[in-house]
Short mmCIF file of C-alpha atoms in Angstrom, two decimals:
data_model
loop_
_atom_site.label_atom_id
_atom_site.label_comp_id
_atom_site.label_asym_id
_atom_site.label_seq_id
_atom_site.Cartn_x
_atom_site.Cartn_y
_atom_site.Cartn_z
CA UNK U 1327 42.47 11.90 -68.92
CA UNK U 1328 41.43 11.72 -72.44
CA UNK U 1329 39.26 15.11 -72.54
CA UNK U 1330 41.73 18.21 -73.00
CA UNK U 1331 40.83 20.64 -70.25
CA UNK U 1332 40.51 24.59 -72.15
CA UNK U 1333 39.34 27.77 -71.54
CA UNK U 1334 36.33 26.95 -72.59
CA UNK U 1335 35.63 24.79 -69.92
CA UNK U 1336 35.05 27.33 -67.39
CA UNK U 1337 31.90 27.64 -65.48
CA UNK U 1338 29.23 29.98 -65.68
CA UNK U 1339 29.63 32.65 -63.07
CA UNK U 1340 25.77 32.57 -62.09
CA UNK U 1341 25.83 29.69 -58.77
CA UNK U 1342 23.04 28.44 -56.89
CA UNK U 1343 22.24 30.69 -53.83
CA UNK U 1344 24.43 28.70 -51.32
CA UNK U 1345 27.35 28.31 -53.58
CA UNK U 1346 26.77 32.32 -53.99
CA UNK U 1347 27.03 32.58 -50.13
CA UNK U 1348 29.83 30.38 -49.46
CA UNK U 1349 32.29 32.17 -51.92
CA UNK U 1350 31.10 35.70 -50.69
CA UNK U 1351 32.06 34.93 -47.13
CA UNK U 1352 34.87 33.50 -47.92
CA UNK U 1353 35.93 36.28 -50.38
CA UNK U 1354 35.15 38.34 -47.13
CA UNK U 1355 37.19 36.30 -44.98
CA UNK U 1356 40.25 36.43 -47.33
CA UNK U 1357 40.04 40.12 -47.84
CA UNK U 1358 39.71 40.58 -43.88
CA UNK U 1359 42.76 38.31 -42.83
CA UNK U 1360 45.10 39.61 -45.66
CA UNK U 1361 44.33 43.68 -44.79
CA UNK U 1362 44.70 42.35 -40.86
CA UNK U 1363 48.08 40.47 -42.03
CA UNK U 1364 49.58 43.93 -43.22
CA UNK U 1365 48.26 45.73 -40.53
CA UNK U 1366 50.49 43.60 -38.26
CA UNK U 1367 53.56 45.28 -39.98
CA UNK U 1368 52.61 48.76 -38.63
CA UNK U 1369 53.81 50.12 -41.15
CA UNK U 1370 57.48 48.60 -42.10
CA UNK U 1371 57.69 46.76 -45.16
CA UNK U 1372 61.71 46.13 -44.04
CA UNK U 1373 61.07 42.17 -44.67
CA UNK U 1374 60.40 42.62 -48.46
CA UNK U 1375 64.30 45.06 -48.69
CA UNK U 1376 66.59 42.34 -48.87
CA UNK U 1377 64.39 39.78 -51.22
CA UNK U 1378 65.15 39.07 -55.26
CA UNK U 1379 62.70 36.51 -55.81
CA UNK U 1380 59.92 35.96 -58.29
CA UNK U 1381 58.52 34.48 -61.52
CA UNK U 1382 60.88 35.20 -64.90
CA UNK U 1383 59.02 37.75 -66.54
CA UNK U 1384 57.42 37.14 -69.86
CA UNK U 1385 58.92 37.68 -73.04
CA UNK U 1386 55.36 38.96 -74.10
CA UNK U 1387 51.91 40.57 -72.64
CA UNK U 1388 48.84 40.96 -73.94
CA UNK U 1389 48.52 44.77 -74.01
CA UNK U 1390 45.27 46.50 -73.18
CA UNK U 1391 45.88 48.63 -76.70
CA UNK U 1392 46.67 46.32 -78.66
CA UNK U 1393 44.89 47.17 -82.27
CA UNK U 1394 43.27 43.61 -82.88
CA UNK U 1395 40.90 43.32 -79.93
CA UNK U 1396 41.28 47.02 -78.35
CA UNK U 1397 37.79 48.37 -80.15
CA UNK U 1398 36.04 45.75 -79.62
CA UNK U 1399 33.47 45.26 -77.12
CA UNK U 1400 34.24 43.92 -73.80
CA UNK U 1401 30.43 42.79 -72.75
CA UNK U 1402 27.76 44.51 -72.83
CA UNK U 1403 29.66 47.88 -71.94
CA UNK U 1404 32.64 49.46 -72.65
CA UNK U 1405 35.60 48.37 -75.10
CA UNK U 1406 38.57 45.72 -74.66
CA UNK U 1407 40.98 49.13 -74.73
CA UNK U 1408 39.06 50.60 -71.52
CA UNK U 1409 38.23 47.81 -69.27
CA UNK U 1410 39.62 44.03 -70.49
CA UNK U 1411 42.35 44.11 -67.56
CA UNK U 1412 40.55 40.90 -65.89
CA UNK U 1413 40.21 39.12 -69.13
CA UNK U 1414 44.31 39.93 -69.85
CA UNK U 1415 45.38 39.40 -66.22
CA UNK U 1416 43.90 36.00 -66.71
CA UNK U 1417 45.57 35.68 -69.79
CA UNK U 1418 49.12 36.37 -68.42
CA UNK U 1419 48.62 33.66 -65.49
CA UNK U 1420 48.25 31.13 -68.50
CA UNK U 1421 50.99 32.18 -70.29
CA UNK U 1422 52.93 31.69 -66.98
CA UNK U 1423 51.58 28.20 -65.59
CA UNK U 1424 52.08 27.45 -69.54
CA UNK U 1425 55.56 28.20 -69.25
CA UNK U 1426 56.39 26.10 -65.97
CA UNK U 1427 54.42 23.01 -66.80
CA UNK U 1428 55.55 19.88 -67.55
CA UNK U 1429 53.81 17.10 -69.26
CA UNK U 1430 50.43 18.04 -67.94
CA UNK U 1431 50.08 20.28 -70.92
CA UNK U 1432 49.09 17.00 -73.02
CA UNK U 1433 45.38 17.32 -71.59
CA UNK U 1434 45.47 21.10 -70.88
CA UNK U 1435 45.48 23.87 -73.71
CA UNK U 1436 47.26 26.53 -71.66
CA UNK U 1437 47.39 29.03 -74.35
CA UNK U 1438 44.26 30.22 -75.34
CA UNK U 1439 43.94 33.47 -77.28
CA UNK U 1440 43.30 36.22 -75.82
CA UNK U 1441 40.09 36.76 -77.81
CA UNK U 1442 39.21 33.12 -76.59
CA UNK U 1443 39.74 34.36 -72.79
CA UNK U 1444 37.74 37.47 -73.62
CA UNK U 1445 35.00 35.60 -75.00
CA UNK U 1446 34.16 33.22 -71.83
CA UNK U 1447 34.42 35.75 -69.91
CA UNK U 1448 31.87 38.07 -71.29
CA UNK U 1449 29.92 35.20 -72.12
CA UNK U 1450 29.92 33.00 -68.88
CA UNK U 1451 28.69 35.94 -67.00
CA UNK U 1452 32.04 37.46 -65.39
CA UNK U 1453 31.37 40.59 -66.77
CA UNK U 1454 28.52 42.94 -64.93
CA UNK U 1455 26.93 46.48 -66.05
CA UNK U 1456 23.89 48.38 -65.33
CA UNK U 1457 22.02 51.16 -67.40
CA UNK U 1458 23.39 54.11 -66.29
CA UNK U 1459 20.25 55.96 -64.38
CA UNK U 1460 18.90 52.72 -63.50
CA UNK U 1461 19.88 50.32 -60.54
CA UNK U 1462 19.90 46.66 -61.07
CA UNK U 1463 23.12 44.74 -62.31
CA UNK U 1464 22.91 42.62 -65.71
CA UNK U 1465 25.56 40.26 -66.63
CA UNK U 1466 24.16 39.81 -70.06
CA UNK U 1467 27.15 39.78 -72.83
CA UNK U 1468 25.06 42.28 -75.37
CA UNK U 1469 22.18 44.64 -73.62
CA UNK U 1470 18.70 43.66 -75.98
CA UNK U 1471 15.71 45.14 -75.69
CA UNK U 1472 14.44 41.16 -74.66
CA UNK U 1473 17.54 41.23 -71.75
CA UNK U 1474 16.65 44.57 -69.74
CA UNK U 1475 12.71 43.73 -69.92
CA UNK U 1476 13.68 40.57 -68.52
CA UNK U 1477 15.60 42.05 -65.89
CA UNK U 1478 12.65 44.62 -64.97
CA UNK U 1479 9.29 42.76 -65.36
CA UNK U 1480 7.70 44.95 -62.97
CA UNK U 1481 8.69 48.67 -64.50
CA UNK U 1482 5.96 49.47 -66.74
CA UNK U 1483 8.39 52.60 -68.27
CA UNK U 1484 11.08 49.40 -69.53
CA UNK U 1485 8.03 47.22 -70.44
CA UNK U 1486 6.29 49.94 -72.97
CA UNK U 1487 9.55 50.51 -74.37
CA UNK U 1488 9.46 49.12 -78.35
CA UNK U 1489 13.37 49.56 -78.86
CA UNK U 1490 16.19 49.08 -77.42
CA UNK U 1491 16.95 53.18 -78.28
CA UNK U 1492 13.66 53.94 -76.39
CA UNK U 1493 15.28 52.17 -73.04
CA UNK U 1494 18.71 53.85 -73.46
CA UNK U 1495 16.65 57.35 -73.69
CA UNK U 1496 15.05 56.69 -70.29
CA UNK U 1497 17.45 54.89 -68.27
CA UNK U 1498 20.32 56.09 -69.71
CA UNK U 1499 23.02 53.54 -71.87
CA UNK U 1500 24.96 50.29 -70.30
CA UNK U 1501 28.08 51.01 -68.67
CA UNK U 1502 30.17 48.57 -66.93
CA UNK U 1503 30.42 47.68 -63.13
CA UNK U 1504 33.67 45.25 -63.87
CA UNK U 1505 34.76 42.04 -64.02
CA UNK U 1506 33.57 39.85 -61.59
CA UNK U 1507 36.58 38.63 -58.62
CA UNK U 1508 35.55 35.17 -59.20
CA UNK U 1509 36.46 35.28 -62.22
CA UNK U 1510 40.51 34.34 -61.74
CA UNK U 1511 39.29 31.71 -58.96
CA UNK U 1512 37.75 29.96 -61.29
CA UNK U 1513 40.80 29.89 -64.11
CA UNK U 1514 43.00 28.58 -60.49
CA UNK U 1515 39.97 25.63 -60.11
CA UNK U 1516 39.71 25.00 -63.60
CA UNK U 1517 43.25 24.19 -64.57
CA UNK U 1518 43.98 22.89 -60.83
CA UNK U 1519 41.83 19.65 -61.68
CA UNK U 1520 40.42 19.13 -58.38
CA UNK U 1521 36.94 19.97 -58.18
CA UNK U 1522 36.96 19.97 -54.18
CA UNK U 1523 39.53 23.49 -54.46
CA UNK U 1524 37.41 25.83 -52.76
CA UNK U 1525 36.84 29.22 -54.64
CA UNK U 1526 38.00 31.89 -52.53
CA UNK U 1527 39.32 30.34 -50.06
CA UNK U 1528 41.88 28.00 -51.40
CA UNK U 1529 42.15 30.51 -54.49
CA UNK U 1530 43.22 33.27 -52.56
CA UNK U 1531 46.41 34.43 -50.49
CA UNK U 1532 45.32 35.52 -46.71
CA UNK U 1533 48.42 36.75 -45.25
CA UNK U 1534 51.71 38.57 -46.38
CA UNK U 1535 53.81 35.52 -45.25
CA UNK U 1536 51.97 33.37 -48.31
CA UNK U 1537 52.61 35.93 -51.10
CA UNK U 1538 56.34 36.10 -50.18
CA UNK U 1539 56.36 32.23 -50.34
CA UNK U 1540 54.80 31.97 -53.46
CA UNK U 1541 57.18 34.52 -54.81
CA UNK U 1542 60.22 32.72 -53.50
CA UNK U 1543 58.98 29.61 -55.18
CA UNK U 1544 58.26 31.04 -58.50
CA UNK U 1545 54.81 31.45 -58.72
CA UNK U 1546 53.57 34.57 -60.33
CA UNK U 1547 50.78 36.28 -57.59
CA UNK U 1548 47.65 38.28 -58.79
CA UNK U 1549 46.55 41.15 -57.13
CA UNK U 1550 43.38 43.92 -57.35
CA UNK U 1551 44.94 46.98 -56.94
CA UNK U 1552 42.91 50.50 -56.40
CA UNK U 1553 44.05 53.01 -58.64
CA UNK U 1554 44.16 55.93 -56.80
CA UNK U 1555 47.44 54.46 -54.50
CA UNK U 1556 48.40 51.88 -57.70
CA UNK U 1557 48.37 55.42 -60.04
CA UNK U 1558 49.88 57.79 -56.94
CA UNK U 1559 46.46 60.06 -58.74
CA UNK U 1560 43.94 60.91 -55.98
CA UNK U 1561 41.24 61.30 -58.38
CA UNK U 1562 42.10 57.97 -60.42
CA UNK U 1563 39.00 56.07 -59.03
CA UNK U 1564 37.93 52.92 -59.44
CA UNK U 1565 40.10 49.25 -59.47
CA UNK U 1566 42.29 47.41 -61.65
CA UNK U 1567 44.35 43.76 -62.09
CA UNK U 1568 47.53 43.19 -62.08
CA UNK U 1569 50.28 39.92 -61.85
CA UNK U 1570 53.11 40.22 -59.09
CA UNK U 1571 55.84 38.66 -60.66
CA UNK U 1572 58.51 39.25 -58.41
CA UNK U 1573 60.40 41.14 -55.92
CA UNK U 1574 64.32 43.34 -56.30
CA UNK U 1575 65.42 44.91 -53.00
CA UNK U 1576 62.28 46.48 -51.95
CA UNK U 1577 60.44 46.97 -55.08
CA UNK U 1578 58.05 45.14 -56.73
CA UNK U 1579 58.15 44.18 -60.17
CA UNK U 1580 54.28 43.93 -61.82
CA UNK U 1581 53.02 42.87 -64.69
CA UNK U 1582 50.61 45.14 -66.19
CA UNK U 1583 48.33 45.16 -69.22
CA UNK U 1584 47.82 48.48 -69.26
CA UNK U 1585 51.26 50.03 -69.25
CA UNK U 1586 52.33 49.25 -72.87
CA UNK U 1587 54.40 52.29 -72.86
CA UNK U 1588 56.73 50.37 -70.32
CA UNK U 1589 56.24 47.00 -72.13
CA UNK U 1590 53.50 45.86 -69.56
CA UNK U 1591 56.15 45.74 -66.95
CA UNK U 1592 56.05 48.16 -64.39
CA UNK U 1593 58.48 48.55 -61.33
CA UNK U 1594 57.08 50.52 -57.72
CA UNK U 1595 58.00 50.31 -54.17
CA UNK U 1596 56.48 47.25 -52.75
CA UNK U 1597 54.53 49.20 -49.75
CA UNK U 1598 52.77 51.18 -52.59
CA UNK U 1599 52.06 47.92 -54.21
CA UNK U 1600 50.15 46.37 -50.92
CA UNK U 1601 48.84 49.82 -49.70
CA UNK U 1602 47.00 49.78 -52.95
CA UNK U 1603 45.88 45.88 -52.42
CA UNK U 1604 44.68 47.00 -48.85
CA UNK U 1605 42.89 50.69 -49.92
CA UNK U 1606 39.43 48.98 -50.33
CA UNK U 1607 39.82 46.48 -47.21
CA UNK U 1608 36.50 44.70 -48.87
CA UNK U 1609 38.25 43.75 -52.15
CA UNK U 1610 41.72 43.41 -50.94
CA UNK U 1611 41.98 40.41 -53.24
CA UNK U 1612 45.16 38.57 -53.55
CA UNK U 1613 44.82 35.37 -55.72
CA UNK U 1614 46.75 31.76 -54.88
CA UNK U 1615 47.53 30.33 -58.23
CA UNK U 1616 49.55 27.79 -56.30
CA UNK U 1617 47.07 24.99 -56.62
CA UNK U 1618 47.10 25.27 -60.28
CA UNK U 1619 51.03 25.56 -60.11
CA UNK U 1620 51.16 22.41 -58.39
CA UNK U 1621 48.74 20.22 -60.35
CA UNK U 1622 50.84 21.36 -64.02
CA UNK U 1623 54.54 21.08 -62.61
CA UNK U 1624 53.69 18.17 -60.19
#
């Protein structure tokens, strides 16, 4: 392979209709077999007690604060501080599958900056908002006056607006829905070089049983967690991502973009960890970056 495979390879989130279809059911299907997998353990979470397996943890993480990219606008809403933690989890899987590949890395820039990751992202469409008294999702990496008309050709209030200030005073400013879940399938496909892998299906863990395996063989294991069970705050709404990197007697050890006061690293009993995957049963998502693994160490 003479072309090096980057970041910037990824695709553009926007699919045709089918392809849309096909990786919504089988996000669906992956979110409804892994919350049915942990409901089979009623409970006891006795097979994770005597485990110490995992990833090595990083020497460094991309931290959500960090001063060079923390101001600065994550899309169209919002700033890299306050909601980049897709972008960065991304962003730590590379710096992992970096650091167990072997000669694969020839054709394969593993190590983007994070400002590169950050970039695509926004830019490829992974990264969705709405105005804030309007419905209608936009995925748009800067809100224009030219973007929101084209959004709403039919509402005569967006269409007479002659600024972008006008819209914002009637519909209220952008704020961000979040980054998209296909997002981190698509970093898996990209840098597994096999077009046939199958996003959300072959991109994503189903049952408990898999994310212990892939933790007893090393490989690092990306979760959505909601907040409110991640946090232990009731009132902490809302989602977030995070990299499983491994597991000590019953806990598990995350990696975590936000928690710079802990060096990104971040240690909680494991049944918090999956009661927090499993809170939302519709975006219970647990990512398989195994076929990536394979393709770089292979």
């Amino acid at each position: 392979m003479s072309d090096i495979i980057t970041i910037h390879n990824i695709p553009e989130f926007t699919v045709s209709p089918e392809e849309h279809a096909k990786r919504n059911n089988n996000h669906q299907n992956a979110c409804k077999d892994f919350v049915e997998s942990v409901k089979q353990l009623s409970g006891n979470y006795s097979i994770f007690d005597d485990l110490e397996c995992g990833a090595e943890l990083p020497d460094m993480v991309p931290f959500a604060s960090n001063p060079k990219w923390k101001d600065l606008p994550f899309g169209a809403a919002n700033t890299c501080g306050n909601a980049s933690c897709s972008a960065l989890q991304a962003k730590v899987v590379l710096n992992f599958l970096d650091s167990v590949s072997s000669d694969k890395r020839i054709f394969a820039d593993l190590n983007p900056s994070v400002l590169d990751v950050i970039y695509e992202l926004t830019h490829k469409g992974y990264r969705s908002w709405k105005l804030a008294n309007k419905s209608g999702t936009m995925i748009a990496p800067v809100a224009t006056l030219e973007v929101i008309k084209k959004r709403f050709p039919d509402d005569d209030k967006i269409q007479k607006c002659q600024t972008l200030n006008e819209v914002f005073e009637k519909c209220g400013k952008p704020e961000g829905i979040g980054g998209s879940i296909f997002w981190l399938d698509n970093v898996i496909k990209l840098f597994g070089f096999d077009d046939s892998i199958e996003i959300a299906k072959q991109t994503r863990i189903h049952t408990v049983s898999k994310l212990i395996n892939n933790l007893s063989h090393g490989i690092v294991v990306p979760i959505r967690v909601q907040n409110s069970v991640y946090l232990g705050e009731e009132n902490h709404s809302g989602g977030h991502y995070v990299t499983w990197f491994r597991v000590e007697n019953g806990m598990a050890v995350i990696v975590d973009t936000a928690k710079e006061g802990s060096c990104c690293i971040y240690k909680l009993p494991v049944k918090q960890v999956i009661e927090a995957i499993v809170a939302n049963p519709g975006m219970a998502v647990v990512w398989n970056v195994e076929p990536a693994y394979l393709a770089l160490v292979d």
